[in-house]
Coordinates of C-alpha atoms and ligand atoms in Angstrom, one line a residue:
M1126 CA -14.2 -14.9 9.3
G1127 CA -14.8 -16.6 5.9
K1128 CA -13.0 -19.7 4.9
I1129 CA -9.9 -18.9 2.9
K1130 CA -9.0 -20.7 -0.3
W1131 CA -5.3 -21.4 -0.9
E1132 CA -5.6 -22.3 -4.6
R1133 CA -4.5 -18.9 -5.8
S1134 CA -0.9 -18.0 -5.9
F1135 CA 0.6 -18.1 -2.5
P1136 CA 1.7 -16.3 -0.4
S1137 CA 0.1 -13.1 -1.9
Q1138 CA 3.1 -10.8 -1.3
V1139 CA 6.3 -11.7 0.4
Y1140 CA 9.1 -9.1 0.7
T1141 CA 12.0 -11.5 1.2
K1142 CA 15.2 -12.5 -0.5
W1143 CA 14.8 -16.3 0.0
A1144 CA 12.2 -17.2 2.6
G1145 CA 9.1 -18.5 0.8
K1146 CA 10.4 -17.7 -2.7
S1147 CA 9.6 -21.3 -3.5
V1148 CA 6.3 -22.6 -2.2
Y1149 CA 5.1 -26.2 -2.5
Y1150 CA 1.3 -26.2 -1.9
Y1151 CA -0.7 -29.3 -1.1
K1152 CA -4.5 -29.4 -0.6
S1153 CA -4.0 -32.5 1.5
I1154 CA -0.8 -34.1 2.7
N1155 CA 0.4 -36.4 5.6
S1156 CA 2.6 -33.7 7.1
T1157 CA 4.4 -30.7 5.7
N1158 CA 7.4 -31.6 7.9
V1159 CA 7.6 -35.1 6.2
K1160 CA 7.2 -33.5 2.8
A1161 CA 9.9 -31.0 3.5
H1162 CA 12.4 -33.8 4.4
E1163 CA 11.5 -35.4 1.0
L1164 CA 12.0 -32.2 -0.9
A1165 CA 15.3 -31.6 0.8
A1166 CA 16.5 -35.0 -0.4
Q1167 CA 15.4 -33.9 -3.9
G1168 CA 17.5 -30.7 -3.6
A1169 CA 14.8 -28.1 -2.9
R1170 CA 16.3 -24.7 -2.3
H1171 CA 17.0 -22.9 1.0
G1172 CA 13.9 -21.1 2.2
S1173 CA 11.4 -23.4 0.4
V1174 CA 8.0 -23.5 2.1
V1175 CA 5.8 -26.5 2.2
L1176 CA 2.2 -25.4 2.8
A1177 CA -1.0 -27.5 3.2
D1178 CA -4.6 -26.8 3.7
K1179 CA -5.0 -30.1 5.5
Q1180 CA -2.6 -32.7 7.1
T1181 CA -3.6 -36.3 7.6
A1182 CA -0.7 -37.0 10.0
G1183 CA 0.3 -33.6 11.4
R1184 CA 3.1 -34.0 13.9
G1185 CA 3.4 -32.3 17.3
R1186 CA 6.2 -32.1 19.7
R1187 CA 7.2 -35.1 21.8
G1188 CA 5.5 -37.6 19.5
R1189 CA 2.0 -36.0 19.7
Q1190 CA -0.2 -35.6 16.8
W1191 CA -1.2 -32.1 15.5
D1192 CA -4.8 -32.1 14.6
S1193 CA -5.0 -30.5 11.1
P1194 CA -8.5 -30.1 9.7
P1195 CA -8.9 -28.4 6.3
G1196 CA -9.9 -24.8 5.5
E1197 CA -9.2 -23.4 9.0
N1198 CA -5.6 -23.2 10.0
L1199 CA -2.1 -22.4 8.9
Y1200 CA 0.2 -25.4 8.4
F1201 CA 3.6 -24.8 6.9
T1202 CA 7.2 -25.9 7.0
L1203 CA 10.3 -23.9 6.2
L1204 CA 13.4 -25.7 4.8
L1205 CA 16.8 -24.4 5.7
Y1206 CA 20.4 -25.5 5.0
P1207 CA 22.2 -23.7 7.9
K1208 CA 26.0 -23.7 8.1
L1209 CA 25.9 -24.5 11.8
P1210 CA 26.9 -27.4 14.0
A1211 CA 24.0 -29.7 14.7
R1212 CA 23.9 -28.9 18.4
K1213 CA 22.8 -25.4 17.5
A1214 CA 19.8 -26.3 15.5
S1215 CA 17.4 -26.3 18.5
M1216 CA 17.9 -22.5 18.8
L1217 CA 16.1 -22.1 15.4
T1218 CA 12.9 -23.0 17.2
L1219 CA 13.3 -19.9 19.3
V1220 CA 14.2 -17.8 16.3
M1221 CA 11.0 -19.0 14.6
A1222 CA 8.9 -18.4 17.8
L1223 CA 10.1 -14.8 17.8
A1224 CA 9.1 -14.4 14.1
V1225 CA 5.7 -15.9 14.8
G1226 CA 5.2 -13.7 17.9
K1227 CA 6.1 -10.6 15.9
A1228 CA 3.9 -11.5 13.0
L1229 CA 0.9 -12.6 15.1
G1230 CA 1.2 -9.3 17.1
E1231 CA 1.1 -7.3 14.0
V1232 CA -1.8 -9.0 12.3
T1233 CA -4.0 -9.3 15.4
G1234 CA -3.1 -6.2 17.4
H1235 CA -3.0 -8.4 20.5
E1236 CA -0.3 -9.2 23.0
I1237 CA 1.3 -12.5 22.0
W1238 CA 3.5 -14.5 24.3
I1239 CA 6.0 -17.4 24.0
K1240 CA 5.9 -20.3 26.4
W1241 CA 9.4 -21.6 26.2
P1242 CA 10.5 -22.9 23.9
N1243 CA 7.9 -23.1 21.2
D1244 CA 4.3 -22.5 22.2
M1245 CA 2.7 -19.3 21.1
V1246 CA 0.2 -18.0 23.7
L1247 CA -2.7 -15.6 23.3
N1248 CA -5.0 -14.7 26.3
G1249 CA -3.4 -17.5 28.3
K1250 CA -4.0 -20.3 25.7
K1251 CA -1.9 -21.9 23.0
V1252 CA -2.6 -20.5 19.6
A1253 CA 0.4 -21.9 17.7
G1254 CA 3.1 -24.5 17.9
I1255 CA 6.5 -25.1 16.3
L1256 CA 8.3 -28.4 15.5
T1257 CA 11.9 -28.3 14.4
E1258 CA 13.5 -31.4 12.9
M1259 CA 16.9 -31.9 11.5
Q1260 CA 18.9 -34.3 9.4
A1261 CA 22.6 -34.3 10.4
R1262 CA 25.7 -36.4 10.0
N1263 CA 27.9 -36.3 13.1
D1264 CA 27.8 -32.7 14.1
E1265 CA 27.2 -31.4 10.6
I1266 CA 23.7 -30.3 9.5
D1267 CA 22.3 -31.6 6.2
H1268 CA 19.1 -29.7 6.6
V1269 CA 16.7 -28.3 9.2
I1270 CA 13.0 -28.0 8.8
I1271 CA 10.8 -25.8 11.0
G1272 CA 7.1 -26.6 11.0
V1273 CA 4.6 -24.1 12.2
G1274 CA 0.9 -24.7 13.0
V1275 CA -1.4 -21.7 13.8
N1276 CA -5.0 -22.1 14.9
V1277 CA -6.6 -19.5 12.7
A1278 CA -10.3 -20.1 12.2
R1279 CA -10.9 -23.2 14.3
R1280 CA -13.7 -22.7 16.9
E1281 CA -14.0 -26.0 18.8
F1282 CA -11.2 -27.9 20.7
E1283 CA -12.0 -31.2 22.3
G1284 CA -10.5 -33.1 25.3
E1285 CA -7.5 -31.7 27.0
L1286 CA -7.2 -29.1 24.2
A1287 CA -10.5 -27.4 25.3
E1288 CA -8.7 -26.2 28.4
K1289 CA -5.4 -24.9 26.9
A1290 CA -5.9 -24.2 23.1
T1291 CA -7.5 -21.4 21.3
S1292 CA -7.6 -19.8 17.8
L1293 CA -7.4 -16.3 16.3
E1294 CA -11.1 -16.7 15.5
N1295 CA -12.0 -17.1 19.1
E1296 CA -9.8 -14.3 20.5
V1297 CA -9.4 -11.6 17.8
E1298 CA -12.0 -9.2 16.5
N1299 CA -10.4 -8.2 13.2
Q1300 CA -10.2 -10.6 10.3
V1301 CA -6.8 -12.3 9.9
T1302 CA -6.0 -14.1 6.7
R1303 CA -3.6 -17.0 6.5
E1304 CA -1.8 -15.4 3.6
A1305 CA -1.0 -12.2 5.6
L1306 CA 0.1 -14.2 8.6
L1307 CA 2.4 -16.5 6.6
A1308 CA 3.9 -13.5 4.7
G1309 CA 4.6 -11.7 8.0
I1310 CA 6.2 -14.8 9.6
L1311 CA 8.5 -15.3 6.7
E1312 CA 9.5 -11.7 6.5
H1313 CA 10.4 -11.6 10.2
F1314 CA 12.0 -14.9 10.2
E1315 CA 14.4 -14.0 7.3
I1316 CA 15.7 -10.9 9.2
L1317 CA 16.0 -12.7 12.5
Y1318 CA 17.6 -15.8 11.0
E1319 CA 20.3 -13.6 9.4
M1320 CA 21.0 -11.9 12.7
F1321 CA 21.1 -15.3 14.4
C1322 CA 23.6 -16.7 11.9
L1323 CA 26.0 -13.8 12.4
K1324 CA 27.0 -15.1 15.9
G1325 CA 25.4 -18.6 15.7
N1326 CA 23.6 -18.0 19.0
M1327 CA 20.8 -16.0 20.6
R1328 CA 22.9 -13.2 22.0
D1329 CA 21.5 -10.5 19.8
L1330 CA 17.9 -11.9 19.9
R1331 CA 17.8 -12.7 23.5
Q1332 CA 16.3 -9.5 24.8
A1333 CA 13.6 -9.5 22.1
Y1334 CA 12.8 -13.2 22.8
E1335 CA 12.6 -12.5 26.5
S1336 CA 10.1 -9.6 25.9
Y1337 CA 7.7 -12.3 24.6
L1338 CA 8.6 -14.9 27.3
I1339 CA 5.5 -15.5 29.4
N1340 CA 7.4 -17.7 31.8
K1341 CA 9.9 -14.9 32.8
G1342 CA 9.7 -14.2 36.5
R1343 CA 7.1 -16.9 37.0
Q1344 CA 7.1 -20.2 38.8
V1345 CA 7.6 -23.1 36.4
L1346 CA 7.5 -26.8 36.6
V1347 CA 10.2 -28.5 34.5
L1348 CA 9.1 -31.9 33.4
D1349 CA 12.4 -33.6 32.5
P1350 CA 12.4 -37.3 31.6
T1351 CA 14.9 -37.8 34.4
G1352 CA 12.7 -36.1 37.0
E1353 CA 10.7 -32.9 37.6
F1354 CA 11.6 -29.8 39.5
A1355 CA 10.1 -26.4 40.1
G1356 CA 11.7 -23.0 40.1
I1357 CA 11.5 -19.4 38.8
A1358 CA 12.2 -18.9 35.1
L1359 CA 14.7 -16.0 34.8
G1360 CA 15.0 -15.9 31.0
I1361 CA 17.2 -17.6 28.5
N1362 CA 21.0 -17.7 28.1
D1363 CA 22.9 -17.1 24.8
T1364 CA 22.3 -20.7 23.6
G1365 CA 18.5 -20.5 24.2
E1366 CA 18.4 -22.6 27.3
L1367 CA 15.8 -21.6 29.9
Q1368 CA 17.4 -20.4 33.1
V1369 CA 15.5 -21.7 36.1
Q1370 CA 16.4 -20.6 39.7
L1371 CA 15.8 -23.3 42.2
K1372 CA 14.8 -22.8 45.9
D1373 CA 18.4 -23.0 47.1
G1374 CA 19.3 -20.1 44.7
T1375 CA 21.2 -22.2 42.2
V1376 CA 20.4 -21.7 38.5
Q1377 CA 19.7 -24.7 36.3
S1378 CA 20.0 -24.4 32.5
V1379 CA 17.1 -26.3 30.8
Y1380 CA 17.8 -27.6 27.2
A1381 CA 14.6 -27.8 25.0
G1382 CA 15.0 -31.5 23.9
E1383 CA 12.4 -33.7 25.5
V1384 CA 11.7 -31.3 28.3
S1385 CA 8.3 -29.7 28.9
V1386 CA 7.8 -26.6 31.0
R1387 CA 4.5 -25.4 32.4
G1388 CA 3.1 -23.2 35.1
V1389 CA 2.9 -24.6 38.6
Y1390 CA -0.9 -24.1 38.6
G1391 CA -1.7 -24.8 35.0
Y1392 CA -0.7 -24.3 31.3
V1393 CA 1.3 -21.1 31.9
Ligands
LIG807 C1 3.7 -28.6 18.9 O1 3.5 -29.7 19.4 O2 3.4 -27.5 19.6 C2 4.3 -28.4 17.5 C3 3.2 -28.4 16.5 C4 3.7 -28.2 15.1 C5 2.6 -28.4 14.0 C6 3.1 -28.0 12.7 S1 1.8 -28.0 11.5 C7 2.9 -27.8 10.2 C8 4.0 -28.7 10.5 N1 3.8 -30.1 10.0 C9 3.7 -31.0 11.0 O3 3.4 -32.2 10.8 N2 3.8 -30.3 12.2 C10 4.1 -28.9 12.0

């Protein structure tokens, strides 16, 4: 797969009403999430996309860094002004995961899975991650940003990533361009977001999300800051919480927040 240049107009073709109609492209930036917050403060429009070829301080979930070398991967952030109470914002991570799952499935022809709430999995390894951040006053959202990183052409992963991360280049035979992938994600997201906003919950998207949910029916280990526990993941509820059945038969709802979920014997 050849290196893809971003300098030409981007994304090439997006059939949307608002998602990605404004694109802010940076050859190098600290983090597209950080920039999206700044652009929101300057009044950037709903659906603006911040895109970078390289990030010098890419952010991952739970304070981790997201390694973001140039020329290889997709790094973008979508800016939204949802009319929702702040406590509902975390569900947007699930909506984006579903959009990324659909788009990745289409462009790769491979089976894509979601490891709740926000890891995208291909052949048992993580190929993409999502980081949602919000600015709110009391329970009122000012803006939400959803950052997405997809390992497209990266070949080597060091340290703990070697075990659990992969890229499209490593797993997929056909050539996938970052442009096509971004366009697909935005198109799916726009439709799914509008469905989500009708009810302000995951009710209408739950079945679709669960069809991608790799944890469903499997033993999971929930690593909660207040303690860890194991159980069987049943699916999600209408507010996107993972439903985990404990040994005694009771069902515990797990809210995304600071929690991490993994397989009992490994990553999934
Ligand atoms: C995770 O830990 O799985 C979430 C990773 C999210 C990475 C993306 S890359 C684009 C956007 N900008 C950032 O700084 N982070 C997100």
